[in-house]
């Protein structure tokens, strides 16, 4: 993994950024300093240019001037789902333990994990259900699939907010000729069938 040292020159950082939009910054002891990006360097140059510093002079300055320090990080103990909110705001999620930089979680890794959670590459019958937010709602759902001897590929609850009275649930079961019977049993149990495909 490419890491930019805060004392390396901006020119050196730009060289590393030829194939990246942003990179983590850590010193020789792997203490995390933040991230540097093409955008942060551009913003740094605009500020330097106002002080009549040429681009070549700017490029000889230490990269520390262009490091974004207000970066959200996670530890190895944080749950995977914590990466999702951060990745919408940052190009990657730095993993830092006691100020030591351990690595990053890339957007592609998060996408792959979500693809597995949603079973996007497994042939399955997919049902989008409306489920009342009541105790035992998912247990009753699984009792129905169990009674029908259906293999659940994945079940993902959406709209998981404390204030939600209802939520949507994606239920995927192995392809089955029992799909119409499953739909009938779910409707009989009070589940709203929003979509089947």
mmCIF file of C-alpha atoms in Angstrom:
data_model
loop_
_atom_site.group_PDB
_atom_site.id
_atom_site.type_symbol
_atom_site.label_atom_id
_atom_site.label_comp_id
_atom_site.label_asym_id
_atom_site.label_seq_id
_atom_site.Cartn_x
_atom_site.Cartn_y
_atom_site.Cartn_z
ATOM 1 C CA UNK A 1 0.000 0.000 0.000
ATOM 2 C CA UNK A 2 1.245 3.462 -0.855
ATOM 3 C CA UNK A 3 1.515 5.786 2.135
ATOM 4 C CA UNK A 4 2.545 9.436 1.949
ATOM 5 C CA UNK A 5 4.956 10.587 4.646
ATOM 6 C CA UNK A 6 3.941 14.013 6.006
ATOM 7 C CA UNK A 7 7.486 15.357 5.592
ATOM 8 C CA UNK A 8 7.866 14.216 1.992
ATOM 9 C CA UNK A 9 7.498 16.939 -0.604
ATOM 10 C CA UNK A 10 4.243 17.815 -2.276
ATOM 11 C CA UNK A 11 5.967 16.836 -5.535
ATOM 12 C CA UNK A 12 6.545 13.350 -4.138
ATOM 13 C CA UNK A 13 2.913 13.158 -3.004
ATOM 14 C CA UNK A 14 1.756 14.200 -6.480
ATOM 15 C CA UNK A 15 3.917 11.466 -7.972
ATOM 16 C CA UNK A 16 2.188 8.859 -5.760
ATOM 17 C CA UNK A 17 -1.214 10.360 -6.568
ATOM 18 C CA UNK A 18 -0.779 9.751 -10.305
ATOM 19 C CA UNK A 19 -2.683 6.489 -9.915
ATOM 20 C CA UNK A 20 -4.812 7.400 -6.876
ATOM 21 C CA UNK A 21 -7.256 10.154 -5.987
ATOM 22 C CA UNK A 22 -6.179 10.129 -2.351
ATOM 23 C CA UNK A 23 -3.765 8.327 -0.055
ATOM 24 C CA UNK A 24 -3.261 7.831 3.684
ATOM 25 C CA UNK A 25 -0.540 9.805 5.456
ATOM 26 C CA UNK A 26 1.563 8.254 8.190
ATOM 27 C CA UNK A 27 5.044 8.896 9.533
ATOM 28 C CA UNK A 28 7.940 6.441 9.856
ATOM 29 C CA UNK A 29 6.422 5.118 13.115
ATOM 30 C CA UNK A 30 3.120 4.535 11.289
ATOM 31 C CA UNK A 31 1.410 7.249 13.332
ATOM 32 C CA UNK A 32 -1.636 8.291 11.320
ATOM 33 C CA UNK A 33 -1.775 11.940 10.237
ATOM 34 C CA UNK A 34 -4.767 11.960 7.879
ATOM 35 C CA UNK A 35 -5.161 11.719 4.138
ATOM 36 C CA UNK A 36 -3.886 13.676 1.195
ATOM 37 C CA UNK A 37 -5.711 14.052 -2.085
ATOM 38 C CA UNK A 38 -5.377 15.792 -5.396
ATOM 39 C CA UNK A 39 -8.127 18.114 -4.171
ATOM 40 C CA UNK A 40 -6.341 18.970 -0.909
ATOM 41 C CA UNK A 41 -3.153 19.719 -2.862
ATOM 42 C CA UNK A 42 -5.095 21.899 -5.299
ATOM 43 C CA UNK A 43 -6.684 23.793 -2.383
ATOM 44 C CA UNK A 44 -3.250 24.128 -0.769
ATOM 45 C CA UNK A 45 -1.801 25.558 -3.956
ATOM 46 C CA UNK A 46 -4.632 28.107 -4.270
ATOM 47 C CA UNK A 47 -3.839 29.352 -0.764
ATOM 48 C CA UNK A 48 -0.090 29.421 -1.520
ATOM 49 C CA UNK A 49 -0.675 31.206 -4.830
ATOM 50 C CA UNK A 50 -2.452 34.032 -2.963
ATOM 51 C CA UNK A 51 0.850 34.515 -1.127
ATOM 52 C CA UNK A 52 2.662 34.701 -4.490
ATOM 53 C CA UNK A 53 4.266 31.266 -4.150
ATOM 54 C CA UNK A 54 4.928 29.645 -7.516
ATOM 55 C CA UNK A 55 3.827 26.117 -8.264
ATOM 56 C CA UNK A 56 7.423 24.850 -8.356
ATOM 57 C CA UNK A 57 8.117 26.442 -4.938
ATOM 58 C CA UNK A 58 4.864 24.995 -3.616
ATOM 59 C CA UNK A 59 5.817 21.500 -4.811
ATOM 60 C CA UNK A 60 9.030 21.618 -2.748
ATOM 61 C CA UNK A 61 7.095 22.233 0.486
ATOM 62 C CA UNK A 62 6.321 19.334 2.845
ATOM 63 C CA UNK A 63 3.110 17.432 2.159
ATOM 64 C CA UNK A 64 1.984 18.128 5.723
ATOM 65 C CA UNK A 65 0.555 21.455 4.463
ATOM 66 C CA UNK A 66 -2.010 19.572 2.360
ATOM 67 C CA UNK A 67 -3.029 16.783 4.737
ATOM 68 C CA UNK A 68 -6.698 16.533 5.653
ATOM 69 C CA UNK A 69 -6.619 15.807 9.365
ATOM 70 C CA UNK A 70 -10.307 15.717 10.235
ATOM 71 C CA UNK A 71 -10.660 12.168 8.921
ATOM 72 C CA UNK A 72 -13.014 9.597 10.384
ATOM 73 C CA UNK A 73 -11.261 6.365 11.302
ATOM 74 C CA UNK A 74 -12.256 2.987 12.686
ATOM 75 C CA UNK A 75 -10.474 0.370 14.768
ATOM 76 C CA UNK A 76 -10.276 -3.368 14.216
ATOM 77 C CA UNK A 77 -12.974 -3.782 16.871
ATOM 78 C CA UNK A 78 -15.560 -1.598 15.118
ATOM 79 C CA UNK A 79 -18.380 -3.410 13.310
ATOM 80 C CA UNK A 80 -18.250 -3.624 9.528
ATOM 81 C CA UNK A 81 -21.444 -1.582 9.142
ATOM 82 C CA UNK A 82 -19.631 1.463 10.519
ATOM 83 C CA UNK A 83 -17.663 1.630 7.271
ATOM 84 C CA UNK A 84 -20.797 2.311 5.227
ATOM 85 C CA UNK A 85 -21.530 5.765 6.624
ATOM 86 C CA UNK A 86 -17.884 6.820 6.466
ATOM 87 C CA UNK A 87 -17.315 5.660 2.880
ATOM 88 C CA UNK A 88 -20.044 8.024 1.660
ATOM 89 C CA UNK A 89 -17.970 10.947 2.967
ATOM 90 C CA UNK A 90 -14.386 9.772 2.380
ATOM 91 C CA UNK A 91 -12.540 7.903 -0.381
ATOM 92 C CA UNK A 92 -11.536 5.088 2.019
ATOM 93 C CA UNK A 93 -11.858 4.171 5.690
ATOM 94 C CA UNK A 94 -8.562 4.283 7.607
ATOM 95 C CA UNK A 95 -8.118 1.632 10.292
ATOM 96 C CA UNK A 96 -6.220 3.152 13.203
ATOM 97 C CA UNK A 97 -5.463 1.629 16.599
ATOM 98 C CA UNK A 98 -3.874 3.835 19.299
ATOM 99 C CA UNK A 99 -2.905 6.382 16.615
ATOM 100 C CA UNK A 100 -1.109 3.662 14.631
ATOM 101 C CA UNK A 101 -2.146 3.291 11.023
ATOM 102 C CA UNK A 102 -2.983 -0.346 10.239
ATOM 103 C CA UNK A 103 -4.518 -0.086 6.776
ATOM 104 C CA UNK A 104 -7.619 0.971 4.881
ATOM 105 C CA UNK A 105 -10.967 -0.418 3.864
ATOM 106 C CA UNK A 106 -11.563 0.461 0.229
ATOM 107 C CA UNK A 107 -14.908 1.274 -1.331
ATOM 108 C CA UNK A 108 -14.621 -1.849 -3.504
ATOM 109 C CA UNK A 109 -14.210 -4.038 -0.397
ATOM 110 C CA UNK A 110 -17.372 -2.578 1.100
ATOM 111 C CA UNK A 111 -19.247 -3.094 -2.160
ATOM 112 C CA UNK A 112 -18.099 -6.711 -2.285
ATOM 113 C CA UNK A 113 -19.208 -7.342 1.314
ATOM 114 C CA UNK A 114 -22.622 -5.799 0.610
ATOM 115 C CA UNK A 115 -22.901 -7.902 -2.530
ATOM 116 C CA UNK A 116 -22.343 -11.008 -0.399
ATOM 117 C CA UNK A 117 -24.833 -9.826 2.251
ATOM 118 C CA UNK A 118 -27.481 -9.200 -0.403
ATOM 119 C CA UNK A 119 -26.538 -12.451 -2.214
ATOM 120 C CA UNK A 120 -26.422 -10.657 -5.556
ATOM 121 C CA UNK A 121 -24.579 -13.479 -7.335
ATOM 122 C CA UNK A 122 -26.709 -16.372 -6.101
ATOM 123 C CA UNK A 123 -29.718 -17.424 -8.169
ATOM 124 C CA UNK A 124 -32.702 -17.015 -5.871
ATOM 125 C CA UNK A 125 -36.323 -16.009 -5.656
ATOM 126 C CA UNK A 126 -36.463 -12.494 -4.204
ATOM 127 C CA UNK A 127 -39.340 -11.094 -2.204
ATOM 128 C CA UNK A 128 -39.611 -7.536 -0.950
ATOM 129 C CA UNK A 129 -41.889 -7.591 2.076
ATOM 130 C CA UNK A 130 -43.564 -4.985 4.222
ATOM 131 C CA UNK A 131 -43.221 -6.089 7.830
ATOM 132 C CA UNK A 132 -44.869 -4.533 10.877
ATOM 133 C CA UNK A 133 -42.330 -3.584 13.518
ATOM 134 C CA UNK A 134 -43.559 -6.061 16.124
ATOM 135 C CA UNK A 135 -41.792 -8.507 18.382
ATOM 136 C CA UNK A 136 -41.252 -11.861 16.701
ATOM 137 C CA UNK A 137 -41.991 -10.648 13.151
ATOM 138 C CA UNK A 138 -38.806 -12.157 11.721
ATOM 139 C CA UNK A 139 -39.204 -15.318 13.791
ATOM 140 C CA UNK A 140 -42.661 -15.876 12.275
ATOM 141 C CA UNK A 141 -41.184 -15.247 8.827
ATOM 142 C CA UNK A 142 -38.522 -17.909 9.348
ATOM 143 C CA UNK A 143 -41.074 -20.322 10.804
ATOM 144 C CA UNK A 144 -42.952 -20.099 7.494
ATOM 145 C CA UNK A 145 -39.841 -20.759 5.402
ATOM 146 C CA UNK A 146 -38.919 -23.631 7.743
ATOM 147 C CA UNK A 147 -42.374 -25.245 7.497
ATOM 148 C CA UNK A 148 -42.092 -25.100 3.711
ATOM 149 C CA UNK A 149 -38.534 -26.552 3.865
ATOM 150 C CA UNK A 150 -37.135 -23.552 1.996
ATOM 151 C CA UNK A 151 -33.493 -22.586 2.169
ATOM 152 C CA UNK A 152 -33.122 -18.887 3.002
ATOM 153 C CA UNK A 153 -30.230 -17.429 1.005
ATOM 154 C CA UNK A 154 -30.367 -14.046 2.740
ATOM 155 C CA UNK A 155 -32.709 -11.830 4.690
ATOM 156 C CA UNK A 156 -31.918 -8.132 4.961
ATOM 157 C CA UNK A 157 -34.026 -5.723 6.984
ATOM 158 C CA UNK A 158 -34.217 -2.205 5.585
ATOM 159 C CA UNK A 159 -35.556 0.958 7.261
ATOM 160 C CA UNK A 160 -34.114 -0.145 10.609
ATOM 161 C CA UNK A 161 -34.941 2.978 12.591
ATOM 162 C CA UNK A 162 -36.311 3.132 16.104
ATOM 163 C CA UNK A 163 -39.208 5.312 14.965
ATOM 164 C CA UNK A 164 -40.223 2.996 12.105
ATOM 165 C CA UNK A 165 -43.604 1.322 12.541
ATOM 166 C CA UNK A 166 -43.010 -0.785 9.460
ATOM 167 C CA UNK A 167 -39.932 -1.842 7.613
ATOM 168 C CA UNK A 168 -39.095 -3.468 4.340
ATOM 169 C CA UNK A 169 -37.378 -6.819 4.325
ATOM 170 C CA UNK A 170 -35.614 -8.430 1.390
ATOM 171 C CA UNK A 171 -36.027 -12.191 1.608
ATOM 172 C CA UNK A 172 -34.201 -14.425 -0.837
ATOM 173 C CA UNK A 173 -34.816 -18.159 -0.951
ATOM 174 C CA UNK A 174 -33.318 -20.784 -3.225
ATOM 175 C CA UNK A 175 -35.265 -21.044 -6.477
ATOM 176 C CA UNK A 176 -38.347 -23.104 -5.703
ATOM 177 C CA UNK A 177 -41.631 -24.211 -7.238
ATOM 178 C CA UNK A 178 -43.122 -23.467 -3.792
ATOM 179 C CA UNK A 179 -42.841 -19.703 -4.362
ATOM 180 C CA UNK A 180 -46.617 -19.183 -4.855
ATOM 181 C CA UNK A 181 -47.251 -21.157 -1.650
ATOM 182 C CA UNK A 182 -44.662 -19.049 0.201
ATOM 183 C CA UNK A 183 -46.362 -15.852 -0.995
ATOM 184 C CA UNK A 184 -49.748 -17.206 0.093
ATOM 185 C CA UNK A 185 -48.452 -18.209 3.549
ATOM 186 C CA UNK A 186 -46.742 -14.853 4.058
ATOM 187 C CA UNK A 187 -49.865 -12.897 3.087
ATOM 188 C CA UNK A 188 -51.965 -15.090 5.396
ATOM 189 C CA UNK A 189 -49.539 -14.294 8.239
ATOM 190 C CA UNK A 190 -49.982 -10.549 7.648
ATOM 191 C CA UNK A 191 -46.880 -9.726 5.632
ATOM 192 C CA UNK A 192 -47.299 -7.270 2.779
ATOM 193 C CA UNK A 193 -45.832 -8.623 -0.455
ATOM 194 C CA UNK A 194 -44.439 -5.524 -2.169
ATOM 195 C CA UNK A 195 -42.629 -7.258 -5.010
ATOM 196 C CA UNK A 196 -41.645 -10.751 -6.110
ATOM 197 C CA UNK A 197 -38.920 -11.427 -8.679
#
